PDB file of C-alpha atoms and ligand atoms in Angstrom:
ATOM      1  CA  MET J 139      49.949  14.324  58.961  1.00 75.00           C
ATOM      2  CA  LYS J 140      46.512  14.119  57.387  1.00 81.00           C
ATOM      3  CA  GLN J 141      46.536  17.896  57.093  1.00 85.00           C
ATOM      4  CA  TYR J 142      49.909  17.733  55.378  1.00 89.00           C
ATOM      5  CA  TYR J 143      48.579  15.387  52.703  1.00 89.00           C
ATOM      6  CA  VAL J 144      45.488  17.550  52.204  1.00 88.00           C
ATOM      7  CA  VAL J 145      47.739  20.532  51.520  1.00 88.00           C
ATOM      8  CA  LEU J 146      50.056  18.499  49.309  1.00 90.00           C
ATOM      9  CA  ARG J 147      47.137  17.160  47.280  1.00 91.00           C
ATOM     10  CA  SER J 148      45.608  20.580  46.785  1.00 90.00           C
ATOM     11  CA  VAL J 149      48.968  22.016  45.751  1.00 90.00           C
ATOM     12  CA  LEU J 150      49.378  19.245  43.183  1.00 91.00           C
ATOM     13  CA  ARG J 151      45.832  19.749  41.935  1.00 91.00           C
ATOM     14  CA  SER J 152      46.357  23.434  41.335  1.00 90.00           C
ATOM     15  CA  ARG J 153      49.931  23.043  40.055  1.00 89.00           C
ATOM     16  CA  PRO J 154      49.920  19.799  38.044  1.00 90.00           C
ATOM     17  CA  HIS J 155      53.414  20.473  36.676  1.00 88.00           C
ATOM     18  CA  LEU J 156      54.786  19.939  40.186  1.00 89.00           C
ATOM     19  CA  ARG J 157      53.632  16.332  40.118  1.00 89.00           C
ATOM     20  CA  ARG J 158      56.904  15.407  38.459  1.00 88.00           C
ATOM     21  CA  GLY J 159      58.681  16.406  41.625  1.00 89.00           C
ATOM     22  CA  LEU J 160      56.575  14.234  43.894  1.00 92.00           C
ATOM     23  CA  SER J 161      58.970  11.997  45.728  1.00 92.00           C
ATOM     24  CA  ARG J 162      58.822   9.446  48.475  1.00 93.00           C
ATOM     25  CA  CYS J 163      61.221   9.216  51.408  1.00 94.00           C
ATOM     26  CA  ARG J 164      63.180   6.004  51.191  1.00 95.00           C
ATOM     27  CA  HIS J 165      63.326   5.907  54.960  1.00 94.00           C
ATOM     28  CA  CYS J 166      59.879   6.812  56.361  1.00 94.00           C
ATOM     29  CA  ARG J 167      57.916   6.575  53.074  1.00 93.00           C
ATOM     30  CA  ILE J 168      56.304   9.988  53.410  1.00 93.00           C
ATOM     31  CA  PHE J 169      55.523  11.784  50.141  1.00 93.00           C
ATOM     32  CA  PHE J 170      57.070  15.181  49.638  1.00 93.00           C
ATOM     33  CA  LEU J 171      57.809  17.665  46.876  1.00 92.00           C
ATOM     34  CA  THR J 172      61.303  17.790  45.599  1.00 91.00           C
ATOM     35  CA  HIS J 173      63.032  20.116  43.203  1.00 88.00           C
ATOM     36  CA  PRO J 174      62.334  19.211  39.551  1.00 84.00           C
ATOM     37  CA  ARG J 175      66.024  18.480  39.052  1.00 88.00           C
ATOM     38  CA  ASN J 176      65.568  15.510  41.400  1.00 89.00           C
ATOM     39  CA  ALA J 177      62.417  14.276  39.655  1.00 86.00           C
ATOM     40  CA  GLY J 178      62.312  10.533  39.286  1.00 84.00           C
ATOM     41  CA  ARG J 179      64.949   9.803  41.924  1.00 90.00           C
ATOM     42  CA  ARG J 180      63.991   7.079  44.325  1.00 89.00           C
ATOM     43  CA  ASP J 181      66.893   7.363  46.748  1.00 93.00           C
ATOM     44  CA  LEU J 182      65.862  10.606  48.446  1.00 94.00           C
ATOM     45  CA  ARG J 183      65.140  11.197  52.099  1.00 94.00           C
ATOM     46  CA  CYS J 184      62.459  13.588  53.319  1.00 92.00           C
ATOM     47  CA  PRO J 185      63.326  17.029  54.723  1.00 89.00           C
ATOM     48  CA  PHE J 186      61.306  16.363  57.883  1.00 89.00           C
ATOM     49  CA  GLY J 187      64.130  14.728  59.777  1.00 89.00           C
ATOM     50  CA  CYS J 188      65.321  11.741  57.745  1.00 92.00           C
ATOM     51  CA  ARG J 189      67.673  13.734  55.531  1.00 91.00           C
ATOM     52  CA  GLU J 190      69.170  15.520  58.520  1.00 89.00           C
ATOM     53  CA  ALA J 191      69.499  12.302  60.539  1.00 92.00           C
ATOM     54  CA  TYR J 192      71.244  10.633  57.613  1.00 93.00           C
ATOM     55  CA  ARG J 193      73.594  13.589  57.141  1.00 91.00           C
ATOM     56  CA  LYS J 194      74.510  13.525  60.847  1.00 92.00           C
ATOM     57  CA  ARG J 195      75.107   9.784  60.796  1.00 93.00           C
ATOM     58  CA  ARG J 196      77.339  10.125  57.728  1.00 93.00           C
ATOM     59  CA  SER J 197      79.332  12.922  59.330  1.00 93.00           C
ATOM     60  CA  THR J 198      79.773  10.916  62.541  1.00 92.00           C
ATOM     61  CA  GLU J 199      80.946   7.957  60.505  1.00 93.00           C
ATOM     62  CA  ARG J 200      83.386  10.194  58.673  1.00 93.00           C
ATOM     63  CA  SER J 201      84.838  11.685  61.838  1.00 90.00           C
ATOM     64  CA  VAL J 202      85.060   8.277  63.514  1.00 89.00           C
ATOM     65  CA  ALA J 203      86.954   7.034  60.475  1.00 90.00           C
ATOM     66  CA  TYR J 204      89.158  10.134  60.533  1.00 88.00           C
ATOM     67  CA  TYR J 205      90.050   9.917  64.207  1.00 87.00           C
ATOM     68  CA  ALA J 206      90.972   6.281  63.702  1.00 88.00           C
ATOM     69  CA  THR J 207      93.841   7.406  61.451  1.00 87.00           C
ATOM     70  CA  ALA J 208      97.184   8.374  62.972  1.00 82.00           C
ATOM     71  CA  GLU J 209      96.821  12.009  61.928  1.00 84.00           C
ATOM     72  CA  GLY J 210      93.386  12.122  63.489  1.00 82.00           C
ATOM     73  CA  LYS J 211      94.622  10.643  66.749  1.00 84.00           C
ATOM     74  CA  THR J 212      97.302  13.317  67.095  1.00 85.00           C
ATOM     75  CA  LYS J 213      94.820  16.090  66.338  1.00 82.00           C
ATOM     76  CA  LYS J 214      92.314  14.761  68.848  1.00 81.00           C
ATOM     77  CA  LYS J 215      94.990  14.681  71.535  1.00 83.00           C
ATOM     78  CA  MET J 216      95.759  18.335  70.804  1.00 82.00           C
ATOM     79  CA  GLN J 217      92.092  19.290  70.922  1.00 82.00           C
ATOM     80  CA  ASN J 218      91.591  17.526  74.226  1.00 81.00           C
ATOM     81  CA  GLY J 219      94.617  19.341  75.617  1.00 77.00           C
ATOM     82  CA  LYS J 220      93.195  22.682  74.509  1.00 72.00           C
ATOM     83  CA  ARG J 221      89.843  21.924  76.082  1.00 66.00           C
ATOM     84  CA  VAL J 222      91.464  21.284  79.457  1.00 61.00           C
ATOM     85  CA  ARG J 223      93.477  24.499  79.288  1.00 58.00           C
ATOM     86  CA  GLY J 224      90.892  27.032  78.259  1.00 51.00           C
ATOM     87  CA  GLY J 225      87.648  25.623  76.918  1.00 50.00           C
ATOM     88  CA  VAL J 226      88.157  26.600  73.303  1.00 50.00           C
ATOM     89  CA  GLY J 227      85.249  26.047  70.983  1.00 51.00           C
ATOM     90  CA  ALA J 228      82.286  26.533  73.258  1.00 50.00           C
ATOM     91  CA  ASP J 229      81.427  29.976  71.919  1.00 52.00           C
ATOM     92  CA  ALA J 230      83.276  29.801  68.637  1.00 53.00           C
ATOM     93  CA  ASN J 231      80.057  29.497  66.624  1.00 52.00           C
ATOM     94  CA  PRO J 232      77.231  31.455  68.203  1.00 49.00           C
ATOM     95  CA  PRO J 233      73.926  30.038  66.917  1.00 47.00           C
ATOM     96  CA  VAL J 234      71.777  31.942  64.446  1.00 48.00           C
ATOM     97  CA  PRO J 235      68.863  32.900  66.700  1.00 50.00           C
ATOM     98  CA  GLU J 236      65.988  32.776  64.218  1.00 54.00           C
ATOM     99  CA  ALA J 237      66.805  29.777  62.084  1.00 53.00           C
ATOM    100  CA  GLN J 238      67.639  27.783  65.218  1.00 60.00           C
ATOM    101  CA  GLN J 239      63.983  27.506  66.178  1.00 69.00           C
ATOM    102  CA  PHE J 240      63.293  25.258  63.219  1.00 73.00           C
ATOM    103  CA  PRO J 241      64.735  21.865  62.332  1.00 72.00           C
ATOM    104  CA  ALA J 242      67.795  22.109  60.102  1.00 68.00           C
ATOM    105  CA  GLY J 243      66.957  22.050  56.430  1.00 80.00           C
ATOM    106  CA  MET J 244      63.308  22.755  57.052  1.00 84.00           C
ATOM    107  CA  VAL J 245      63.390  26.463  56.227  1.00 88.00           C
ATOM    108  CA  GLY J 246      65.315  25.765  53.042  1.00 89.00           C
ATOM    109  CA  TYR J 247      62.807  23.135  52.069  1.00 90.00           C
ATOM    110  CA  VAL J 248      59.833  25.417  52.680  1.00 90.00           C
ATOM    111  CA  ALA J 249      61.561  28.131  50.638  1.00 92.00           C
ATOM    112  CA  MET J 250      62.121  25.686  47.787  1.00 91.00           C
ATOM    113  CA  VAL J 251      58.509  24.476  47.788  1.00 91.00           C
ATOM    114  CA  ALA J 252      57.203  28.047  48.070  1.00 91.00           C
ATOM    115  CA  SER J 253      59.369  29.001  45.078  1.00 91.00           C
ATOM    116  CA  LEU J 254      57.939  26.110  43.051  1.00 89.00           C
ATOM    117  CA  ILE J 255      54.381  26.962  44.004  1.00 88.00           C
ATOM    118  CA  GLU J 256      54.680  30.687  43.408  1.00 88.00           C
ATOM    119  CA  GLY J 257      56.849  30.360  40.333  1.00 89.00           C
ATOM    120  CA  ARG J 258      59.416  32.841  41.665  1.00 92.00           C
ATOM    121  CA  ARG J 259      62.439  32.653  43.906  1.00 94.00           C
ATOM    122  CA  VAL J 260      61.393  32.739  47.558  1.00 94.00           C
ATOM    123  CA  SER J 261      64.385  33.171  49.845  1.00 94.00           C
ATOM    124  CA  GLU J 262      64.943  31.540  53.227  1.00 92.00           C
ATOM    125  CA  THR J 263      64.949  35.033  54.754  1.00 93.00           C
ATOM    126  CA  GLU J 264      61.478  35.614  53.384  1.00 94.00           C
ATOM    127  CA  ILE J 265      60.287  32.319  54.875  1.00 91.00           C
ATOM    128  CA  LEU J 266      61.806  33.210  58.258  1.00 90.00           C
ATOM    129  CA  GLN J 267      60.083  36.601  58.168  1.00 91.00           C
ATOM    130  CA  MET J 268      56.813  34.905  57.269  1.00 89.00           C
ATOM    131  CA  LEU J 269      57.227  32.382  60.087  1.00 86.00           C
ATOM    132  CA  ALA J 270      58.071  35.132  62.570  1.00 88.00           C
ATOM    133  CA  TRP J 271      54.969  37.012  61.468  1.00 89.00           C
ATOM    134  CA  ALA J 272      52.794  33.899  61.760  1.00 88.00           C
ATOM    135  CA  MET J 273      54.153  33.210  65.236  1.00 86.00           C
ATOM    136  CA  ARG J 274      53.462  36.791  66.296  1.00 89.00           C
ATOM    137  CA  GLN J 275      49.879  36.501  65.036  1.00 88.00           C
ATOM    138  CA  HIS J 276      49.522  33.262  66.903  1.00 87.00           C
ATOM    139  CA  SER J 277      50.690  34.694  70.223  1.00 88.00           C
ATOM    140  CA  MET J 278      48.549  37.800  69.700  1.00 86.00           C
ATOM    141  CA  ALA J 279      45.492  35.616  69.193  1.00 88.00           C
ATOM    142  CA  ARG J 280      46.394  33.702  72.323  1.00 88.00           C
ATOM    143  CA  ARG J 281      46.782  36.911  74.283  1.00 89.00           C
ATOM    144  CA  ARG J 282      43.394  38.134  73.060  1.00 89.00           C
ATOM    145  CA  ARG J 283      41.861  34.851  74.163  1.00 88.00           C
ATOM    146  CA  MET J 284      43.492  35.204  77.564  1.00 87.00           C
ATOM    147  CA  ASP J 285      42.268  38.806  77.897  1.00 90.00           C
ATOM    148  CA  TYR J 286      38.793  37.602  77.052  1.00 88.00           C
ATOM    149  CA  VAL J 287      38.891  34.850  79.656  1.00 86.00           C
ATOM    150  CA  VAL J 288      40.210  37.275  82.282  1.00 87.00           C
ATOM    151  CA  ALA J 289      37.514  39.830  81.392  1.00 88.00           C
ATOM    152  CA  GLN J 290      34.838  37.162  81.663  1.00 86.00           C
ATOM    153  CA  LEU J 291      36.174  36.099  85.044  1.00 87.00           C
ATOM    154  CA  HIS J 292      36.057  39.692  86.273  1.00 87.00           C
ATOM    155  CA  LYS J 293      32.517  40.093  85.029  1.00 85.00           C
ATOM    156  CA  HIS J 294      31.163  36.904  86.489  1.00 80.00           C
ATOM    157  CA  GLY J 295      33.515  36.399  89.405  1.00 72.00           C
ATOM    158  CA  PRO J 296      35.584  33.309  89.959  1.00 61.00           C
TER     159      PRO J 296
HETATM  160 ZN1  LIG A1309      61.524  10.492  55.923  1.00 61.69          ZN
END
């Protein structure tokens, strides 16, 4: 958290024009950068979970409201029937393997902030590639550390 604010502060110091987009989550009060088109809005939620949680809650509310209607009740009955007969839906939407590792909306947010900072369009694909690279570096470093420990153990005995 402290690290996050250090980064945010240094970004704002080096890119003062981004200050306009500094926003505060109405739910958890964390500061975050938002797209300039949202500058000045005070009703935003942060991309670190609050926005997603709110979106999910809204969609649950909507479907609860929908299934309370007569049309919804009929549809639900049909769906339940289908589920008993053949388990439709379980594999209808196979997950995207890479993006799945990160919280929803996070990659898009990082891409947006990276675009603002670099002054060019950074795509989500680029961010995913960068993250994959960073994770590979991380595990390589860990492996090197492990090799070192093992080598030391061999040298000096257990
Ligand atoms: Zn928040």
